[in-house]
Tab-separated table of N, CA and C in Angstrom:
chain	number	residue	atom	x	y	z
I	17	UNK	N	49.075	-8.837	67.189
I	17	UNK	CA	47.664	-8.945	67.417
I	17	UNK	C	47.332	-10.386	67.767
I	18	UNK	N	46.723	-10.640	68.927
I	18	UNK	CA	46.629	-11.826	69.675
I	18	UNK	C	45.017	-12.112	69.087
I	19	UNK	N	44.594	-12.950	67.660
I	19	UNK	CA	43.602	-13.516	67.343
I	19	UNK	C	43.485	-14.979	67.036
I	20	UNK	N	42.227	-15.869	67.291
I	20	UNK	CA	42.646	-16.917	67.052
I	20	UNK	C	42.191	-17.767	65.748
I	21	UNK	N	42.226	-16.739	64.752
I	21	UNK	CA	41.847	-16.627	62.986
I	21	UNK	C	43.302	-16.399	62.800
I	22	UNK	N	44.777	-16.174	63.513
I	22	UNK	CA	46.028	-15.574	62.826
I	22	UNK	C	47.098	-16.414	63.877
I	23	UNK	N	46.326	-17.392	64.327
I	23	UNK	CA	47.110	-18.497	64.896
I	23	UNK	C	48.461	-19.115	64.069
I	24	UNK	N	47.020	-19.917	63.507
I	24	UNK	CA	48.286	-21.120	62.403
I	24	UNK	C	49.096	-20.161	61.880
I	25	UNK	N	48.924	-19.316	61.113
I	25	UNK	CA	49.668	-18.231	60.080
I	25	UNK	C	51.003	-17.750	61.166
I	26	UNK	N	50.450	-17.340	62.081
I	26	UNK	CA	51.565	-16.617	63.030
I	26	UNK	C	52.785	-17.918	63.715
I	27	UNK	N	52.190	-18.896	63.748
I	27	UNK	CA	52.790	-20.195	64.160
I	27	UNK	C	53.836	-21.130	63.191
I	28	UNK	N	53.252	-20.824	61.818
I	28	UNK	CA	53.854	-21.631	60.759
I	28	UNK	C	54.701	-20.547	60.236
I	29	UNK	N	54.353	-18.868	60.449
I	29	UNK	CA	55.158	-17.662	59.811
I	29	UNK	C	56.791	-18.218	60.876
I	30	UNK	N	56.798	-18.551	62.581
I	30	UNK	CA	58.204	-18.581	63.164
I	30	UNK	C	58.574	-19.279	62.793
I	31	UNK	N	57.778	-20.882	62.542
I	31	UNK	CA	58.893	-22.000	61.969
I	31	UNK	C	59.291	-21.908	60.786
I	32	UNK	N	58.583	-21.168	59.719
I	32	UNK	CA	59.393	-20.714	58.751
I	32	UNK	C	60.937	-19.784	59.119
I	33	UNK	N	60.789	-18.874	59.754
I	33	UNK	CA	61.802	-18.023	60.040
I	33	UNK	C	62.921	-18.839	60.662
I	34	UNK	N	62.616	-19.896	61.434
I	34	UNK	CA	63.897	-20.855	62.297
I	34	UNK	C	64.199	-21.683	61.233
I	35	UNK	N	63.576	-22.279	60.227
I	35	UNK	CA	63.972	-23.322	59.357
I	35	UNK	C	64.726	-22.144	58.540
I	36	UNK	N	64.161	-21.091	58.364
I	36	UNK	CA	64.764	-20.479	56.678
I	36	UNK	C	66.337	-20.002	57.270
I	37	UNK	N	66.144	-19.708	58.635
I	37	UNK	CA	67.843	-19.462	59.019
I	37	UNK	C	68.595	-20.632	59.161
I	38	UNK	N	67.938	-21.702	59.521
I	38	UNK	CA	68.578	-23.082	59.936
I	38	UNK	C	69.454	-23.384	57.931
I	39	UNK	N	68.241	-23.093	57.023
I	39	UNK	CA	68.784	-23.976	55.821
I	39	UNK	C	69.432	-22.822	54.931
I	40	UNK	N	69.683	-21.612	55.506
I	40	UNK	CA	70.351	-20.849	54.759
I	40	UNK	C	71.933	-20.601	55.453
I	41	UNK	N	72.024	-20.951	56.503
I	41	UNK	CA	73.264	-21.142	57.362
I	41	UNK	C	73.755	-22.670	56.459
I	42	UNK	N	73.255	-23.403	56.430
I	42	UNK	CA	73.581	-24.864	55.620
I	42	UNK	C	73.826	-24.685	54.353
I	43	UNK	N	73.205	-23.772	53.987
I	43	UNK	CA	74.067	-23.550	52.510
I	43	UNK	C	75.066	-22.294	52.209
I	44	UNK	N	74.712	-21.609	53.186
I	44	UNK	CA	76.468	-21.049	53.034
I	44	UNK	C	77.698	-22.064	53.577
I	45	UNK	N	77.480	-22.941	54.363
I	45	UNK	CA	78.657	-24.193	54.723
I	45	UNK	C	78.765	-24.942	53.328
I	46	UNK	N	77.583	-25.442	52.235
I	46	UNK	CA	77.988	-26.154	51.267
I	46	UNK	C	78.529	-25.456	50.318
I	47	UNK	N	78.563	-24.206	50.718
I	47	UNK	CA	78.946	-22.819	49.400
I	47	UNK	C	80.353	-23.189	49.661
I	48	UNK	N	81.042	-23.062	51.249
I	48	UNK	CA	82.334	-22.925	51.513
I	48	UNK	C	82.587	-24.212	50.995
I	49	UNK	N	82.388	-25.101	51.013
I	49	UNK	CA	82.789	-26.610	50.770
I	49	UNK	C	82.915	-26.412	49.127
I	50	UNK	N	82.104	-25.198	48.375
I	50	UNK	CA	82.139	-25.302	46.564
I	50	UNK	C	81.189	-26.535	45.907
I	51	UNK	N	80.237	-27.144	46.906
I	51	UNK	CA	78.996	-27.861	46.339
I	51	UNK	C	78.167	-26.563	45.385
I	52	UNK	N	78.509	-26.507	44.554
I	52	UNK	CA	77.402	-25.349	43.754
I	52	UNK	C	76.516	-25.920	42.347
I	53	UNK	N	75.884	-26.871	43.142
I	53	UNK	CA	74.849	-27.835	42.307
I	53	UNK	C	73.205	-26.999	41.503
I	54	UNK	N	72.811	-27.514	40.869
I	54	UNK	CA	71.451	-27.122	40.632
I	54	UNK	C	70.156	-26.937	41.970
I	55	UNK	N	70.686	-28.579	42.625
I	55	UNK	CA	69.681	-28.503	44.130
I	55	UNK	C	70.435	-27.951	44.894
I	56	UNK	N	71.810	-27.684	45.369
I	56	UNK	CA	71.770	-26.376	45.875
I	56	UNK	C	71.388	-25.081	45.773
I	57	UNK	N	71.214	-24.994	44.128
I	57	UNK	CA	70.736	-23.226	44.369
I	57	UNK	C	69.105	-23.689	44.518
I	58	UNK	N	68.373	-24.173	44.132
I	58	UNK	CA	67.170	-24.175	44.797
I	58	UNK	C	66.714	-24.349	46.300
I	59	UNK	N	67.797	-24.985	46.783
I	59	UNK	CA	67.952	-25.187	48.351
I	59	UNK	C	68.412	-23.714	48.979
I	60	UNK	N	68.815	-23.308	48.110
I	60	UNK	CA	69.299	-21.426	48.678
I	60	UNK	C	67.759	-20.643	48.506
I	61	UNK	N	67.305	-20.834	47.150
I	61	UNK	CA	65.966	-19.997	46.922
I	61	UNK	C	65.092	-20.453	47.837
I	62	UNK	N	65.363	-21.961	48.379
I	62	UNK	CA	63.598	-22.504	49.421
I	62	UNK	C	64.371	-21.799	50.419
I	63	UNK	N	65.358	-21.753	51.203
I	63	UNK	CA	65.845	-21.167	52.316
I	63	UNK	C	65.250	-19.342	52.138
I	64	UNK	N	65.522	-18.787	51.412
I	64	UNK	CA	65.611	-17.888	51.245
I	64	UNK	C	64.171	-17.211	51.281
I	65	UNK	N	63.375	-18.215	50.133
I	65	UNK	CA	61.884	-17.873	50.505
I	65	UNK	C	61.097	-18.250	51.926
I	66	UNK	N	61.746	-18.886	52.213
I	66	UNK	CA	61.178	-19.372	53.460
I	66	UNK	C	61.247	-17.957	54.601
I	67	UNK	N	62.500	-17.743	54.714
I	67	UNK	CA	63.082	-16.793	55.385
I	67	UNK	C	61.952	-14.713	55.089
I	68	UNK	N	61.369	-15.153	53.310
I	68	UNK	CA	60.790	-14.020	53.012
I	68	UNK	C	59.441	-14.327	53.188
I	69	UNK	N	58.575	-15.701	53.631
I	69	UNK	CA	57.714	-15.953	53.792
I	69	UNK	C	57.166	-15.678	55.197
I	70	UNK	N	58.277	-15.907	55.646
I	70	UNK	CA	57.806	-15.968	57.393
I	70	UNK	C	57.983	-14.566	58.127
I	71	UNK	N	58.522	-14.209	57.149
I	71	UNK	CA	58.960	-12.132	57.739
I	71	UNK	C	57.281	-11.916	57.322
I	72	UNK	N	56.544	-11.876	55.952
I	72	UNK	CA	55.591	-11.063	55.395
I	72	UNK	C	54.234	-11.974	56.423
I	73	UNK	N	54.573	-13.159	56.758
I	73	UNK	CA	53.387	-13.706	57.452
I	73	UNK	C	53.417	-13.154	58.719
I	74	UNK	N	54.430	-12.820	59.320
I	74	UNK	CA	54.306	-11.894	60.827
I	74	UNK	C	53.545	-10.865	60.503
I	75	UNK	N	54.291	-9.917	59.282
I	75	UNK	CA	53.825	-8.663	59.305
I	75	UNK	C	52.231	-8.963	58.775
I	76	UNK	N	51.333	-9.584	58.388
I	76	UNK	CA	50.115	-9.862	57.817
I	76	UNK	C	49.717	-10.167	59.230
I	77	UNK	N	49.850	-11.059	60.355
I	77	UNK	CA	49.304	-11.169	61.645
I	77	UNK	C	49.115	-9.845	62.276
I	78	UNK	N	50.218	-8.800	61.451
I	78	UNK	CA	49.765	-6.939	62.341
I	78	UNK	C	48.774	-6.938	61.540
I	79	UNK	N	48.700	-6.783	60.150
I	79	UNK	CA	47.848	-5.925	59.143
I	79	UNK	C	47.261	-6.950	58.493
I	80	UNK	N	45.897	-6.708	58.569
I	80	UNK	CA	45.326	-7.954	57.782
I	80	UNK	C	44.973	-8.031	56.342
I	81	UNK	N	45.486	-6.592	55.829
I	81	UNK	CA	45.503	-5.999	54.268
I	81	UNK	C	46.742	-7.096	54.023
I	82	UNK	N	47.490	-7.347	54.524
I	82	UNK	CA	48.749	-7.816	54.092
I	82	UNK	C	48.355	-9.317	53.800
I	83	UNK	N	47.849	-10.044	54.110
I	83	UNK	CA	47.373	-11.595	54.459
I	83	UNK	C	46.680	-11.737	52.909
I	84	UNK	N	46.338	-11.288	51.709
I	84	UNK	CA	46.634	-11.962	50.605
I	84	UNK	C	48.429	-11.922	50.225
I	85	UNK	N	49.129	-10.806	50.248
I	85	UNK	CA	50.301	-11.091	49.790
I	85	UNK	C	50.852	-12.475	50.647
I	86	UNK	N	50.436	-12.522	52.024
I	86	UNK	CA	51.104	-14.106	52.498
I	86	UNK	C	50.684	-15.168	51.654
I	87	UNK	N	49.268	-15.176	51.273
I	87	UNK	CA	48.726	-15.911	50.480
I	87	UNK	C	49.824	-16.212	49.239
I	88	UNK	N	49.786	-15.496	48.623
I	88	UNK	CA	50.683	-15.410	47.534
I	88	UNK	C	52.288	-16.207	47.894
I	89	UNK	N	52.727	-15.221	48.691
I	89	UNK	CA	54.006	-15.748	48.816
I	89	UNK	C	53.858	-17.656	49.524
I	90	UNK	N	53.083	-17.837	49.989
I	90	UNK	CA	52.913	-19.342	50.637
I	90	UNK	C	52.712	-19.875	49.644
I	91	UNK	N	52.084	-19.387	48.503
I	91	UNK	CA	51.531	-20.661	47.068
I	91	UNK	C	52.862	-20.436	46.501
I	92	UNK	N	53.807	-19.795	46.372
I	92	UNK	CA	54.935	-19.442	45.937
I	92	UNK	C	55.883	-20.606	46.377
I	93	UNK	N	55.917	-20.250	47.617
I	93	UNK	CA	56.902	-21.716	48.168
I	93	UNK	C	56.864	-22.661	48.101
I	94	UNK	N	55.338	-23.122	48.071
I	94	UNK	CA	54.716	-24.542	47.842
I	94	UNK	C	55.175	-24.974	46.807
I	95	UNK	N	55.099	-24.391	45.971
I	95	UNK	CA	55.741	-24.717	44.525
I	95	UNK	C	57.043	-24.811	44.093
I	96	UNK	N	57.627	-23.804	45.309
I	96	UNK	CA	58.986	-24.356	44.793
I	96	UNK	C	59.655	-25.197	45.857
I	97	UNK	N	58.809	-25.659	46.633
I	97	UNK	CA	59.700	-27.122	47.923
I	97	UNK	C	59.019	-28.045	46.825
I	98	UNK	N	58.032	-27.639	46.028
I	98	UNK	CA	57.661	-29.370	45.202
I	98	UNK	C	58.340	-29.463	44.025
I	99	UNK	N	59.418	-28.104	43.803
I	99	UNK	CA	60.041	-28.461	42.495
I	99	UNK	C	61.444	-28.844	43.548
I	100	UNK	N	61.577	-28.755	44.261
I	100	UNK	CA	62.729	-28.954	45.375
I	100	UNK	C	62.762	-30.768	45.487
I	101	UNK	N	61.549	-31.287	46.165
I	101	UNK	CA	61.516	-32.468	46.015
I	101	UNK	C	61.480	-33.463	44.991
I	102	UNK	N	60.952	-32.772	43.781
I	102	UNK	CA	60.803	-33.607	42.821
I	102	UNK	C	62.388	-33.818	42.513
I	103	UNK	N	63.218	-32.835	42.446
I	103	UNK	CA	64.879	-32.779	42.126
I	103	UNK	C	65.190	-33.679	42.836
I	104	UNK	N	65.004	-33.874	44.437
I	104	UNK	CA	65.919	-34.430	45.205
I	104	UNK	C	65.305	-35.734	44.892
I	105	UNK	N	64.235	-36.319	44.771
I	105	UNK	CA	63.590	-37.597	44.024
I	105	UNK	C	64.324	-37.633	43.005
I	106	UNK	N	64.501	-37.360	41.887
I	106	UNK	CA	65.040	-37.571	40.974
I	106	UNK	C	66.457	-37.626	41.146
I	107	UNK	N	67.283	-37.074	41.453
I	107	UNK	CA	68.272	-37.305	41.973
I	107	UNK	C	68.996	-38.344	43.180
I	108	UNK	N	67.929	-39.161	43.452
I	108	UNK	CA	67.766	-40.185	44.594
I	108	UNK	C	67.693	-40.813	45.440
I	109	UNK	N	67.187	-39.323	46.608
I	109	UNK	CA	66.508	-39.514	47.575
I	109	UNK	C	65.505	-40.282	47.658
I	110	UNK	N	65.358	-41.329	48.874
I	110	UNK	CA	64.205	-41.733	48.793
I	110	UNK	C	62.947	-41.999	49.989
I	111	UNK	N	63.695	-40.845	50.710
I	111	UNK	CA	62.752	-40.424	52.125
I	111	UNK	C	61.238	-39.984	51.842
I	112	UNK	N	60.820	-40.711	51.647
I	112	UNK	CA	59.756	-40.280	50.961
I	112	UNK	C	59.134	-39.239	52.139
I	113	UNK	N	58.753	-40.472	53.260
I	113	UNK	CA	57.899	-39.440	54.939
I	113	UNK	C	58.842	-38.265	55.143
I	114	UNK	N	60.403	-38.151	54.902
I	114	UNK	CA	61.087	-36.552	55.133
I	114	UNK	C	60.682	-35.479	54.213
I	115	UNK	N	60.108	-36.120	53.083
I	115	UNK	CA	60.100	-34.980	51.976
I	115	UNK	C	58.902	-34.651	51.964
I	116	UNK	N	57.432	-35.557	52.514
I	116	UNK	CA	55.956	-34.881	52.581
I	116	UNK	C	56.184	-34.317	53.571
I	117	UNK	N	56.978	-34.083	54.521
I	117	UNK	CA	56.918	-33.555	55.941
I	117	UNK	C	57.656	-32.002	55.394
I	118	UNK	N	58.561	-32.132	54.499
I	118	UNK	CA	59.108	-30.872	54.693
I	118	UNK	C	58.105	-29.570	53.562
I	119	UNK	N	56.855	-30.536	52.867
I	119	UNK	CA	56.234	-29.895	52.478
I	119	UNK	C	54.431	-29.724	53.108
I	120	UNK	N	54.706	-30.153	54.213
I	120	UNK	CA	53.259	-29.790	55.428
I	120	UNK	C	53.465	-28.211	55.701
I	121	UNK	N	54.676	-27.968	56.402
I	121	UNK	CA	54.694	-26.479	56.793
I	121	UNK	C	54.237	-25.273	55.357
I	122	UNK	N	54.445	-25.563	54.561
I	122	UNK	CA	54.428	-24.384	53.568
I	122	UNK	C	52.466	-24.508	52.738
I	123	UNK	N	52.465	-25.770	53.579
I	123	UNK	CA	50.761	-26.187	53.359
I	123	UNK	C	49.868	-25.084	54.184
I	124	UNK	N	50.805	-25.699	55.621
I	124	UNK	CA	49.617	-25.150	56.755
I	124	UNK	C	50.155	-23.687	57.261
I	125	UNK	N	50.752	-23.145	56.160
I	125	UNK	CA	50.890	-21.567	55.599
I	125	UNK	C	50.104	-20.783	55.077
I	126	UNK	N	50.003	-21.589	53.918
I	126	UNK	CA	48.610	-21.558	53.115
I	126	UNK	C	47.472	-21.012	53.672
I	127	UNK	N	47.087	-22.347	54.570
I	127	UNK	CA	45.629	-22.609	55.356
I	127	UNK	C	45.683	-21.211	56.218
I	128	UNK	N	46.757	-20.903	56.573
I	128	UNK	CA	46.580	-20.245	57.591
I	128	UNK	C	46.283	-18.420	57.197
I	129	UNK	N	47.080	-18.174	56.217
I	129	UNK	CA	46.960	-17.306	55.465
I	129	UNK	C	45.368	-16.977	54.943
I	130	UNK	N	44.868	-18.105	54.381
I	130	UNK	CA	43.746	-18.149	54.029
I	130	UNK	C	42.739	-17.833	54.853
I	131	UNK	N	42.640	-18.480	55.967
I	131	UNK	CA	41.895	-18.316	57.313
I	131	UNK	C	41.768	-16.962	57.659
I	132	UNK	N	42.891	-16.359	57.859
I	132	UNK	CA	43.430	-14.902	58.329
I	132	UNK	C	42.402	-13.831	57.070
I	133	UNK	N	42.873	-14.414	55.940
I	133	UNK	CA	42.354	-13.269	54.791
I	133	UNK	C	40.568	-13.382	55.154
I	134	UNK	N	40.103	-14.555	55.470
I	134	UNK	CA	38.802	-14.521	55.595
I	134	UNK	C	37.834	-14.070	56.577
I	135	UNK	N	38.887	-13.962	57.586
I	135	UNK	CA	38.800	-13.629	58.960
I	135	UNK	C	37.996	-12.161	58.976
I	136	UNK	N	37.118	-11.651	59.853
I	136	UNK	CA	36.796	-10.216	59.885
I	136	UNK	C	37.571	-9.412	60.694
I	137	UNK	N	38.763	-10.188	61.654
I	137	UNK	CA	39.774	-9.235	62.159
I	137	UNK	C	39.267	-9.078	63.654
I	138	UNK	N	38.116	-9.186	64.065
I	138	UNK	CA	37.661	-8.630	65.417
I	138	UNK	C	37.557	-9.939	66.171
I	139	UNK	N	37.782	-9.070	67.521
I	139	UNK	CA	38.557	-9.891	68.307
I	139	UNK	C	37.217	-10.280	69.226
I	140	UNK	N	36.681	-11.584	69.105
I	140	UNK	CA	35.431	-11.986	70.399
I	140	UNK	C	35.525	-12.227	71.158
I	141	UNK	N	34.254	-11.415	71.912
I	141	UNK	CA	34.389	-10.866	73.189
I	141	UNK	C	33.400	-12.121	74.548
């Protein structure tokens, strides 16, 4: 459904889907290597949610009943790329601009989700 209330959502739902394959391909390579750390398995769960975020945000751009569960699942991720970063901070990373950046997308998920749920769905003419 081509609306422009299911933009961002539909936009931030693919780059989720290219990142969540990009960082779940990367951790089956650190699996083979036997890195089986704490921030790796959370680096498997953000991959993973990412990958389940960006499937349910497509399908919410068909059905707009669906666009609180994106809601949901986007506050979901948010929370866990900020328990993601806080690890890799603590552990001693110190990219600071890589690590607010890798938590913009799961922001303007959010927004977008939100937008969509508020949206009345009809398309102006």
């Amino acid at each position: 459904m081509n609306h422009p209330d299911n933009l961002l959502l539909k936009t931030a739902s693919w780059l989720l889907l290219i990142l969540g394959v990009a960082s779940t391909v990367r951790c089956i390579m650190e699996l083979l290597e036997g890195a089986v750390t704490l921030i790796f398995l959370l680096s498997l769960c953000t991959a993973l949610l990412s990958l389940l975020a960006g499937w349910v945000g497509l399908k919410a751009c068909f059905h707009q009943n669906m666009a609180q569960l994106a809601l949901y699942t986007g506050i979901l991720l948010t929370f866990d790329q900020i328990l993601y970063l806080v690890l890799l901070f603590s552990a001693g990373s110190r990219e600071m601009l890589g690590m607010l950046a890798q938590l913009l997308l799961p922001l303007l998920y959010v927004f977008g989700a939100v937008r969509w749920k508020k949206s009345d769905g009809k398309t102006e003419k």
